[in-house]
mmCIF file of C-alpha atoms in Angstrom:
data_model
loop_
_atom_site.group_PDB
_atom_site.id
_atom_site.type_symbol
_atom_site.label_atom_id
_atom_site.label_comp_id
_atom_site.label_asym_id
_atom_site.label_seq_id
_atom_site.Cartn_x
_atom_site.Cartn_y
_atom_site.Cartn_z
ATOM 1 C CA UNK S 1 14.934 10.954 19.015
ATOM 2 C CA UNK S 2 11.079 10.950 19.344
ATOM 3 C CA UNK S 3 9.173 7.915 18.586
ATOM 4 C CA UNK S 4 5.649 6.883 18.857
ATOM 5 C CA UNK S 5 5.427 3.456 20.522
ATOM 6 C CA UNK S 6 2.740 0.905 21.263
ATOM 7 C CA UNK S 7 3.834 -0.289 24.756
ATOM 8 C CA UNK S 8 1.507 -3.341 24.546
ATOM 9 C CA UNK S 9 -1.340 -4.780 22.448
ATOM 10 C CA UNK S 10 -4.310 -2.582 22.303
ATOM 11 C CA UNK S 11 -2.691 0.224 24.011
ATOM 12 C CA UNK S 12 -2.787 3.886 22.805
ATOM 13 C CA UNK S 13 0.356 5.324 21.234
ATOM 14 C CA UNK S 14 2.878 6.930 23.559
ATOM 15 C CA UNK S 15 5.318 9.546 22.074
ATOM 16 C CA UNK S 16 8.623 8.943 23.986
ATOM 17 C CA UNK S 17 12.368 9.903 23.725
ATOM 18 C CA UNK S 18 14.594 6.972 22.621
ATOM 19 C CA UNK S 19 18.332 6.729 21.624
ATOM 20 C CA UNK S 20 18.932 7.084 17.903
ATOM 21 C CA UNK S 21 19.512 3.296 16.797
ATOM 22 C CA UNK S 22 22.750 2.039 15.203
ATOM 23 C CA UNK S 23 22.728 0.166 12.050
ATOM 24 C CA UNK S 24 24.028 -3.521 12.228
ATOM 25 C CA UNK S 25 26.681 -4.025 9.286
ATOM 26 C CA UNK S 26 24.169 -4.958 6.620
ATOM 27 C CA UNK S 27 21.660 -2.250 7.630
ATOM 28 C CA UNK S 28 20.990 1.478 6.805
ATOM 29 C CA UNK S 29 19.624 4.045 9.419
ATOM 30 C CA UNK S 30 17.188 6.220 7.999
ATOM 31 C CA UNK S 31 16.230 9.609 8.933
ATOM 32 C CA UNK S 32 12.387 9.803 8.649
ATOM 33 C CA UNK S 33 10.945 12.693 6.852
ATOM 34 C CA UNK S 34 7.507 11.339 6.793
ATOM 35 C CA UNK S 35 5.609 8.030 7.316
ATOM 36 C CA UNK S 36 2.091 7.039 6.118
ATOM 37 C CA UNK S 37 -0.320 5.415 8.679
ATOM 38 C CA UNK S 38 -1.962 2.283 6.809
ATOM 39 C CA UNK S 39 -4.896 0.178 8.036
ATOM 40 C CA UNK S 40 -2.226 -2.753 8.378
ATOM 41 C CA UNK S 41 -0.778 -1.004 11.127
ATOM 42 C CA UNK S 42 -3.605 -2.458 13.097
ATOM 43 C CA UNK S 43 -1.512 -5.692 13.334
ATOM 44 C CA UNK S 44 0.892 -3.831 15.458
ATOM 45 C CA UNK S 45 -1.555 -1.591 17.349
ATOM 46 C CA UNK S 46 -3.967 -4.416 18.417
ATOM 47 C CA UNK S 47 -1.605 -7.276 18.589
ATOM 48 C CA UNK S 48 -3.251 -9.471 15.826
ATOM 49 C CA UNK S 49 0.068 -10.604 14.142
ATOM 50 C CA UNK S 50 2.379 -13.219 16.065
ATOM 51 C CA UNK S 51 5.477 -11.947 14.843
ATOM 52 C CA UNK S 52 4.963 -8.590 16.890
ATOM 53 C CA UNK S 53 6.844 -7.994 20.355
ATOM 54 C CA UNK S 54 6.457 -4.774 22.442
ATOM 55 C CA UNK S 55 7.098 -2.114 22.788
ATOM 56 C CA UNK S 56 7.093 -1.696 19.152
ATOM 57 C CA UNK S 57 7.127 1.441 16.746
ATOM 58 C CA UNK S 58 4.778 0.824 13.722
ATOM 59 C CA UNK S 59 4.898 2.218 10.167
ATOM 60 C CA UNK S 60 5.793 0.719 6.957
ATOM 61 C CA UNK S 61 5.075 3.720 4.716
ATOM 62 C CA UNK S 62 8.558 5.289 5.315
ATOM 63 C CA UNK S 63 10.129 8.234 3.297
ATOM 64 C CA UNK S 64 13.492 9.933 4.435
ATOM 65 C CA UNK S 65 17.153 9.877 3.673
ATOM 66 C CA UNK S 66 19.978 7.897 4.695
ATOM 67 C CA UNK S 67 21.664 8.779 7.759
ATOM 68 C CA UNK S 68 24.407 6.132 8.232
ATOM 69 C CA UNK S 69 25.274 2.733 6.643
ATOM 70 C CA UNK S 70 26.669 -0.328 8.246
ATOM 71 C CA UNK S 71 30.098 -1.441 7.569
ATOM 72 C CA UNK S 72 29.079 -4.226 5.031
ATOM 73 C CA UNK S 73 26.679 -1.783 3.071
ATOM 74 C CA UNK S 74 27.935 -0.282 -0.278
ATOM 75 C CA UNK S 75 24.718 0.102 -2.298
ATOM 76 C CA UNK S 76 23.732 3.354 -0.377
ATOM 77 C CA UNK S 77 25.332 6.522 0.546
ATOM 78 C CA UNK S 78 24.467 9.011 3.310
ATOM 79 C CA UNK S 79 22.283 11.383 1.973
ATOM 80 C CA UNK S 80 20.204 9.189 -0.540
ATOM 81 C CA UNK S 81 16.562 9.615 -0.696
ATOM 82 C CA UNK S 82 15.001 6.310 0.115
ATOM 83 C CA UNK S 83 11.739 4.706 1.230
ATOM 84 C CA UNK S 84 10.882 1.398 3.293
ATOM 85 C CA UNK S 85 7.756 -0.361 2.558
ATOM 86 C CA UNK S 86 5.876 -3.340 3.951
ATOM 87 C CA UNK S 87 8.624 -5.670 2.687
ATOM 88 C CA UNK S 88 11.301 -5.344 5.579
ATOM 89 C CA UNK S 89 13.856 -7.530 4.132
ATOM 90 C CA UNK S 90 14.663 -11.165 2.826
ATOM 91 C CA UNK S 91 17.174 -14.072 3.469
ATOM 92 C CA UNK S 92 18.194 -14.546 -0.226
ATOM 93 C CA UNK S 93 18.687 -18.105 0.519
ATOM 94 C CA UNK S 94 15.178 -19.919 1.066
ATOM 95 C CA UNK S 95 13.501 -21.580 -2.023
ATOM 96 C CA UNK S 96 11.222 -18.753 -2.619
ATOM 97 C CA UNK S 97 14.035 -16.125 -2.691
ATOM 98 C CA UNK S 98 15.961 -18.446 -4.968
ATOM 99 C CA UNK S 99 13.129 -18.024 -7.378
ATOM 100 C CA UNK S 100 13.165 -14.216 -7.094
ATOM 101 C CA UNK S 101 9.845 -14.196 -4.965
ATOM 102 C CA UNK S 102 11.394 -11.969 -2.149
ATOM 103 C CA UNK S 103 7.834 -10.743 -0.916
ATOM 104 C CA UNK S 104 7.205 -14.599 -0.241
ATOM 105 C CA UNK S 105 10.494 -15.160 1.638
ATOM 106 C CA UNK S 106 10.120 -17.854 3.976
ATOM 107 C CA UNK S 107 12.201 -15.832 6.702
ATOM 108 C CA UNK S 108 11.183 -12.383 5.599
ATOM 109 C CA UNK S 109 10.600 -9.447 7.942
ATOM 110 C CA UNK S 110 8.003 -6.748 7.904
ATOM 111 C CA UNK S 111 8.620 -3.163 8.577
ATOM 112 C CA UNK S 112 7.036 -2.021 11.759
ATOM 113 C CA UNK S 113 6.038 -5.474 12.746
ATOM 114 C CA UNK S 114 9.256 -7.445 12.833
ATOM 115 C CA UNK S 115 11.262 -4.530 13.807
ATOM 116 C CA UNK S 116 10.815 -0.683 14.620
ATOM 117 C CA UNK S 117 9.152 1.290 11.604
ATOM 118 C CA UNK S 118 8.770 4.916 10.803
ATOM 119 C CA UNK S 119 6.777 6.372 13.614
ATOM 120 C CA UNK S 120 10.160 7.864 14.607
ATOM 121 C CA UNK S 121 12.588 10.276 13.597
ATOM 122 C CA UNK S 122 14.870 7.296 12.953
ATOM 123 C CA UNK S 123 14.844 3.949 12.034
ATOM 124 C CA UNK S 124 16.982 1.009 10.706
ATOM 125 C CA UNK S 125 16.304 -1.318 8.035
ATOM 126 C CA UNK S 126 18.145 -4.138 6.133
ATOM 127 C CA UNK S 127 20.018 -2.694 3.027
ATOM 128 C CA UNK S 128 17.745 -4.938 0.522
ATOM 129 C CA UNK S 129 14.590 -3.170 1.972
ATOM 130 C CA UNK S 130 15.228 0.220 0.626
ATOM 131 C CA UNK S 131 13.869 1.921 -2.687
ATOM 132 C CA UNK S 132 15.265 5.030 -4.127
ATOM 133 C CA UNK S 133 12.973 7.912 -4.023
ATOM 134 C CA UNK S 134 13.152 10.355 -7.112
ATOM 135 C CA UNK S 135 14.082 14.034 -6.320
ATOM 136 C CA UNK S 136 10.835 15.368 -7.816
ATOM 137 C CA UNK S 137 8.608 13.388 -5.291
ATOM 138 C CA UNK S 138 7.727 15.242 -1.983
ATOM 139 C CA UNK S 139 8.409 12.824 1.039
ATOM 140 C CA UNK S 140 4.578 13.056 2.286
ATOM 141 C CA UNK S 141 3.344 12.070 -1.238
ATOM 142 C CA UNK S 142 5.988 9.433 -1.575
ATOM 143 C CA UNK S 143 5.024 7.778 1.963
ATOM 144 C CA UNK S 144 1.723 6.122 1.149
ATOM 145 C CA UNK S 145 3.097 5.031 -2.412
ATOM 146 C CA UNK S 146 5.212 2.558 -0.413
ATOM 147 C CA UNK S 147 2.516 0.566 0.443
ATOM 148 C CA UNK S 148 -1.066 1.767 -1.091
ATOM 149 C CA UNK S 149 0.802 2.880 -4.327
ATOM 150 C CA UNK S 150 2.872 -0.296 -4.813
ATOM 151 C CA UNK S 151 0.106 -2.595 -3.949
ATOM 152 C CA UNK S 152 -2.442 -1.051 -6.644
ATOM 153 C CA UNK S 153 0.378 -0.368 -9.344
ATOM 154 C CA UNK S 154 1.887 -3.690 -8.878
ATOM 155 C CA UNK S 155 -1.350 -5.754 -8.976
ATOM 156 C CA UNK S 156 -2.424 -3.996 -12.165
ATOM 157 C CA UNK S 157 1.018 -4.539 -14.076
ATOM 158 C CA UNK S 158 1.226 -8.146 -13.166
ATOM 159 C CA UNK S 159 -2.514 -8.644 -14.308
ATOM 160 C CA UNK S 160 -3.343 -10.069 -17.868
ATOM 161 C CA UNK S 161 -4.908 -6.581 -19.048
ATOM 162 C CA UNK S 162 -3.509 -4.952 -21.946
ATOM 163 C CA UNK S 163 -3.460 -1.519 -23.104
ATOM 164 C CA UNK S 164 -7.002 -0.382 -24.133
ATOM 165 C CA UNK S 165 -8.697 -3.071 -21.999
ATOM 166 C CA UNK S 166 -11.395 -2.448 -19.578
ATOM 167 C CA UNK S 167 -10.171 -2.261 -15.950
ATOM 168 C CA UNK S 168 -12.564 -1.492 -13.156
ATOM 169 C CA UNK S 169 -11.511 -0.332 -9.786
ATOM 170 C CA UNK S 170 -13.919 -1.241 -6.938
ATOM 171 C CA UNK S 171 -13.620 1.447 -4.096
ATOM 172 C CA UNK S 172 -12.474 5.091 -4.452
ATOM 173 C CA UNK S 173 -10.644 5.406 -1.232
ATOM 174 C CA UNK S 174 -7.234 5.042 0.154
ATOM 175 C CA UNK S 175 -6.199 2.185 -2.353
ATOM 176 C CA UNK S 176 -8.704 2.790 -4.983
ATOM 177 C CA UNK S 177 -7.920 6.441 -5.643
ATOM 178 C CA UNK S 178 -4.513 5.578 -6.442
ATOM 179 C CA UNK S 179 -5.704 2.485 -8.607
ATOM 180 C CA UNK S 180 -7.855 4.562 -10.929
ATOM 181 C CA UNK S 181 -4.765 7.004 -11.460
ATOM 182 C CA UNK S 182 -2.357 3.985 -12.287
ATOM 183 C CA UNK S 183 -5.050 2.494 -14.507
ATOM 184 C CA UNK S 184 -5.733 5.622 -16.571
ATOM 185 C CA UNK S 185 -1.940 6.414 -16.728
ATOM 186 C CA UNK S 186 -1.241 2.879 -18.149
ATOM 187 C CA UNK S 187 -3.726 3.046 -20.830
ATOM 188 C CA UNK S 188 -6.500 1.102 -19.626
ATOM 189 C CA UNK S 189 -10.200 2.055 -20.141
ATOM 190 C CA UNK S 190 -10.994 2.854 -16.553
ATOM 191 C CA UNK S 191 -13.857 2.318 -14.470
ATOM 192 C CA UNK S 192 -14.422 3.548 -11.055
ATOM 193 C CA UNK S 193 -17.040 1.628 -8.781
ATOM 194 C CA UNK S 194 -18.179 3.296 -5.544
ATOM 195 C CA UNK S 195 -21.477 3.187 -3.443
ATOM 196 C CA UNK S 196 -20.605 7.050 -2.730
ATOM 197 C CA UNK S 197 -21.993 9.209 -5.602
ATOM 198 C CA UNK S 198 -20.414 12.152 -4.414
ATOM 199 C CA UNK S 199 -17.040 10.666 -5.594
ATOM 200 C CA UNK S 200 -17.850 10.777 -9.183
ATOM 201 C CA UNK S 201 -16.328 14.024 -9.899
ATOM 202 C CA UNK S 202 -13.044 12.776 -8.338
ATOM 203 C CA UNK S 203 -12.753 9.609 -9.922
ATOM 204 C CA UNK S 204 -13.367 11.583 -13.346
ATOM 205 C CA UNK S 205 -10.683 14.158 -12.289
ATOM 206 C CA UNK S 206 -8.317 11.252 -11.420
ATOM 207 C CA UNK S 207 -8.696 9.681 -14.970
ATOM 208 C CA UNK S 208 -11.850 7.479 -14.689
ATOM 209 C CA UNK S 209 -13.613 7.048 -18.117
ATOM 210 C CA UNK S 210 -16.599 5.629 -16.416
ATOM 211 C CA UNK S 211 -18.441 5.987 -12.841
ATOM 212 C CA UNK S 212 -20.555 3.441 -11.440
ATOM 213 C CA UNK S 213 -22.751 4.133 -8.555
ATOM 214 C CA UNK S 214 -23.077 0.815 -7.081
ATOM 215 C CA UNK S 215 -25.774 1.993 -4.788
ATOM 216 C CA UNK S 216 -28.113 2.565 -7.482
ATOM 217 C CA UNK S 217 -27.129 -0.055 -10.130
ATOM 218 C CA UNK S 218 -25.961 -3.336 -10.593
ATOM 219 C CA UNK S 219 -22.083 -2.958 -10.948
ATOM 220 C CA UNK S 220 -21.435 -6.265 -12.594
ATOM 221 C CA UNK S 221 -24.214 -5.843 -15.116
ATOM 222 C CA UNK S 222 -23.189 -2.208 -15.852
ATOM 223 C CA UNK S 223 -19.528 -3.648 -16.545
ATOM 224 C CA UNK S 224 -21.155 -6.306 -18.983
ATOM 225 C CA UNK S 225 -22.896 -3.539 -20.789
ATOM 226 C CA UNK S 226 -19.323 -1.987 -21.072
ATOM 227 C CA UNK S 227 -18.289 -5.290 -22.704
ATOM 228 C CA UNK S 228 -17.125 -7.120 -19.537
ATOM 229 C CA UNK S 229 -14.048 -6.270 -17.493
ATOM 230 C CA UNK S 230 -10.750 -7.719 -18.100
ATOM 231 C CA UNK S 231 -9.706 -6.932 -14.537
ATOM 232 C CA UNK S 232 -11.674 -5.793 -11.478
ATOM 233 C CA UNK S 233 -9.116 -4.418 -8.837
ATOM 234 C CA UNK S 234 -11.049 -4.921 -5.610
ATOM 235 C CA UNK S 235 -9.714 -2.413 -3.115
ATOM 236 C CA UNK S 236 -12.485 -2.009 -0.607
ATOM 237 C CA UNK S 237 -12.345 -4.790 2.022
ATOM 238 C CA UNK S 238 -15.966 -5.903 1.565
ATOM 239 C CA UNK S 239 -16.831 -9.525 1.056
ATOM 240 C CA UNK S 240 -20.417 -8.704 -0.430
ATOM 241 C CA UNK S 241 -18.848 -6.089 -2.612
ATOM 242 C CA UNK S 242 -16.403 -8.330 -3.934
ATOM 243 C CA UNK S 243 -18.840 -11.282 -4.512
ATOM 244 C CA UNK S 244 -21.288 -8.776 -6.517
ATOM 245 C CA UNK S 245 -18.571 -7.550 -8.971
ATOM 246 C CA UNK S 246 -17.522 -11.266 -10.041
ATOM 247 C CA UNK S 247 -20.317 -11.047 -12.741
ATOM 248 C CA UNK S 248 -18.765 -8.067 -14.204
ATOM 249 C CA UNK S 249 -15.849 -9.601 -15.574
ATOM 250 C CA UNK S 250 -15.551 -10.818 -19.373
ATOM 251 C CA UNK S 251 -14.174 -13.912 -20.937
ATOM 252 C CA UNK S 252 -10.795 -14.686 -19.247
ATOM 253 C CA UNK S 253 -11.427 -11.798 -16.792
ATOM 254 C CA UNK S 254 -10.333 -11.871 -13.183
ATOM 255 C CA UNK S 255 -10.948 -9.971 -9.930
ATOM 256 C CA UNK S 256 -7.796 -9.087 -8.226
ATOM 257 C CA UNK S 257 -8.361 -8.533 -4.553
ATOM 258 C CA UNK S 258 -6.003 -6.183 -2.781
ATOM 259 C CA UNK S 259 -8.180 -4.874 -0.087
ATOM 260 C CA UNK S 260 -8.602 -7.865 2.245
ATOM 261 C CA UNK S 261 -12.080 -8.333 4.096
ATOM 262 C CA UNK S 262 -12.472 -9.896 7.140
ATOM 263 C CA UNK S 263 -15.077 -12.550 5.750
ATOM 264 C CA UNK S 264 -14.716 -15.103 3.081
ATOM 265 C CA UNK S 265 -15.704 -14.080 -0.229
ATOM 266 C CA UNK S 266 -18.359 -16.220 -1.817
ATOM 267 C CA UNK S 267 -18.429 -16.575 -5.666
ATOM 268 C CA UNK S 268 -20.495 -18.357 -8.128
ATOM 269 C CA UNK S 269 -18.586 -21.371 -9.802
ATOM 270 C CA UNK S 270 -20.898 -21.254 -12.718
ATOM 271 C CA UNK S 271 -20.030 -17.684 -13.245
ATOM 272 C CA UNK S 272 -16.301 -18.451 -13.380
ATOM 273 C CA UNK S 273 -16.952 -21.566 -15.545
ATOM 274 C CA UNK S 274 -18.826 -19.567 -18.049
ATOM 275 C CA UNK S 275 -16.111 -16.612 -18.345
ATOM 276 C CA UNK S 276 -13.201 -18.734 -17.745
ATOM 277 C CA UNK S 277 -12.575 -16.250 -15.059
ATOM 278 C CA UNK S 278 -10.925 -16.095 -11.639
ATOM 279 C CA UNK S 279 -10.680 -14.495 -8.229
ATOM 280 C CA UNK S 280 -7.014 -13.939 -7.174
ATOM 281 C CA UNK S 281 -5.091 -11.783 -4.780
ATOM 282 C CA UNK S 282 -2.033 -9.653 -4.781
ATOM 283 C CA UNK S 283 0.329 -8.439 -1.967
ATOM 284 C CA UNK S 284 2.219 -5.181 -2.201
ATOM 285 C CA UNK S 285 5.788 -5.866 -3.462
ATOM 286 C CA UNK S 286 9.347 -5.820 -2.617
ATOM 287 C CA UNK S 287 11.838 -2.920 -2.687
ATOM 288 C CA UNK S 288 12.459 -2.731 -6.419
ATOM 289 C CA UNK S 289 8.677 -3.036 -7.068
ATOM 290 C CA UNK S 290 8.284 -0.048 -4.669
ATOM 291 C CA UNK S 291 10.989 2.036 -6.533
ATOM 292 C CA UNK S 292 9.224 1.274 -9.952
ATOM 293 C CA UNK S 293 6.008 2.524 -8.442
ATOM 294 C CA UNK S 294 7.660 5.664 -7.270
ATOM 295 C CA UNK S 295 9.195 6.356 -10.450
ATOM 296 C CA UNK S 296 6.341 5.683 -12.374
ATOM 297 C CA UNK S 297 4.195 8.078 -10.103
ATOM 298 C CA UNK S 298 7.031 10.727 -10.479
ATOM 299 C CA UNK S 299 6.929 10.382 -14.291
ATOM 300 C CA UNK S 300 3.168 10.653 -14.652
ATOM 301 C CA UNK S 301 2.554 13.066 -11.656
ATOM 302 C CA UNK S 302 0.555 10.436 -9.727
ATOM 303 C CA UNK S 303 0.141 11.332 -6.202
ATOM 304 C CA UNK S 304 -2.069 10.266 -3.214
ATOM 305 C CA UNK S 305 -4.585 12.621 -1.568
ATOM 306 C CA UNK S 306 -3.351 13.062 2.147
ATOM 307 C CA UNK S 307 -3.687 14.574 5.406
ATOM 308 C CA UNK S 308 -0.673 15.426 7.552
ATOM 309 C CA UNK S 309 -0.087 15.383 11.208
ATOM 310 C CA UNK S 310 2.864 16.060 13.699
ATOM 311 C CA UNK S 311 4.183 12.923 15.343
ATOM 312 C CA UNK S 312 2.521 14.288 18.700
ATOM 313 C CA UNK S 313 -0.862 13.822 16.898
ATOM 314 C CA UNK S 314 -0.392 10.077 16.164
ATOM 315 C CA UNK S 315 -3.626 9.073 18.274
ATOM 316 C CA UNK S 316 -5.714 11.430 16.260
ATOM 317 C CA UNK S 317 -4.199 10.516 12.851
ATOM 318 C CA UNK S 318 -4.454 6.867 13.618
ATOM 319 C CA UNK S 319 -7.993 7.205 14.903
ATOM 320 C CA UNK S 320 -9.102 8.990 11.478
ATOM 321 C CA UNK S 321 -7.590 6.326 9.462
ATOM 322 C CA UNK S 322 -9.216 3.192 11.452
ATOM 323 C CA UNK S 323 -12.547 5.252 11.476
ATOM 324 C CA UNK S 324 -12.442 5.687 7.772
ATOM 325 C CA UNK S 325 -12.500 9.528 8.027
ATOM 326 C CA UNK S 326 -9.203 10.380 6.544
ATOM 327 C CA UNK S 327 -9.169 11.621 2.872
ATOM 328 C CA UNK S 328 -7.481 9.535 1.763
ATOM 329 C CA UNK S 329 -4.244 8.687 3.406
ATOM 330 C CA UNK S 330 -2.884 9.895 6.904
ATOM 331 C CA UNK S 331 0.647 10.788 6.867
ATOM 332 C CA UNK S 332 3.133 11.821 9.836
ATOM 333 C CA UNK S 333 5.474 14.543 9.060
ATOM 334 C CA UNK S 334 8.598 14.286 11.316
#
């Protein structure tokens, strides 16, 4: 099989020939149809996460179908359409797993970091890491939903917002353009916030009821004029932008951070006290969360805007992603 390998931290990708992997008893082999390129792949590419050993194949937005199953697997059959996301498996025995917090598993694995991911024609994954892909979803559309999709969908459905509440999505990019669609489809009054006025028409097409040009107006003040946001989904990884939007939450509102900035986020304690508000975070989801995301996306015709590349062009595709030039998700077709 062909695979795009990072030979060592900081090196360019090398497309090489490898033996097709055999699944262990509790694993499934996936024939990869498409794999999204996510900013979190930088952990593998640059060696900034200690769990990564080299050489390593990145990729945690994997859409494909079951090619073989291990002897101990009875939940999946050859031919099933499946996806594998960031959550690469859990132990089921640690305290967090026993509470159902599989994403916080103390012994959890990460696809494309702990083991080889989807920048390859085949990969293996623990059975519990797989999500079923609806037949109506194309593989290239499904792939980014296994990270960017589940992150925004899961954050919104686990927030305190109710149907009709004002939900603002800060940033209309790789995460945000999906967040706007999910917020609209879930019945929220949806505001899109961006410093790029050219994105207004797109945001409205995706379902935004309001567009706030943060380059021209105080986004927090504008949200207060709309009644105060019950939830602000912060998708753009900018500490300053996140800090500036806290003033826009209403009583008992919250800023939910899913785009992680490199610097600390400063907030005014007085603002939080006055609004009884909070700033919190959310991280993707486990396999069942991914499957819920895929099923809801299929039901409501929600899809990412993508650019597709053959495996041989992996360096170009990754470069467009890391330079923030991709609109909005880069996907490898295999």
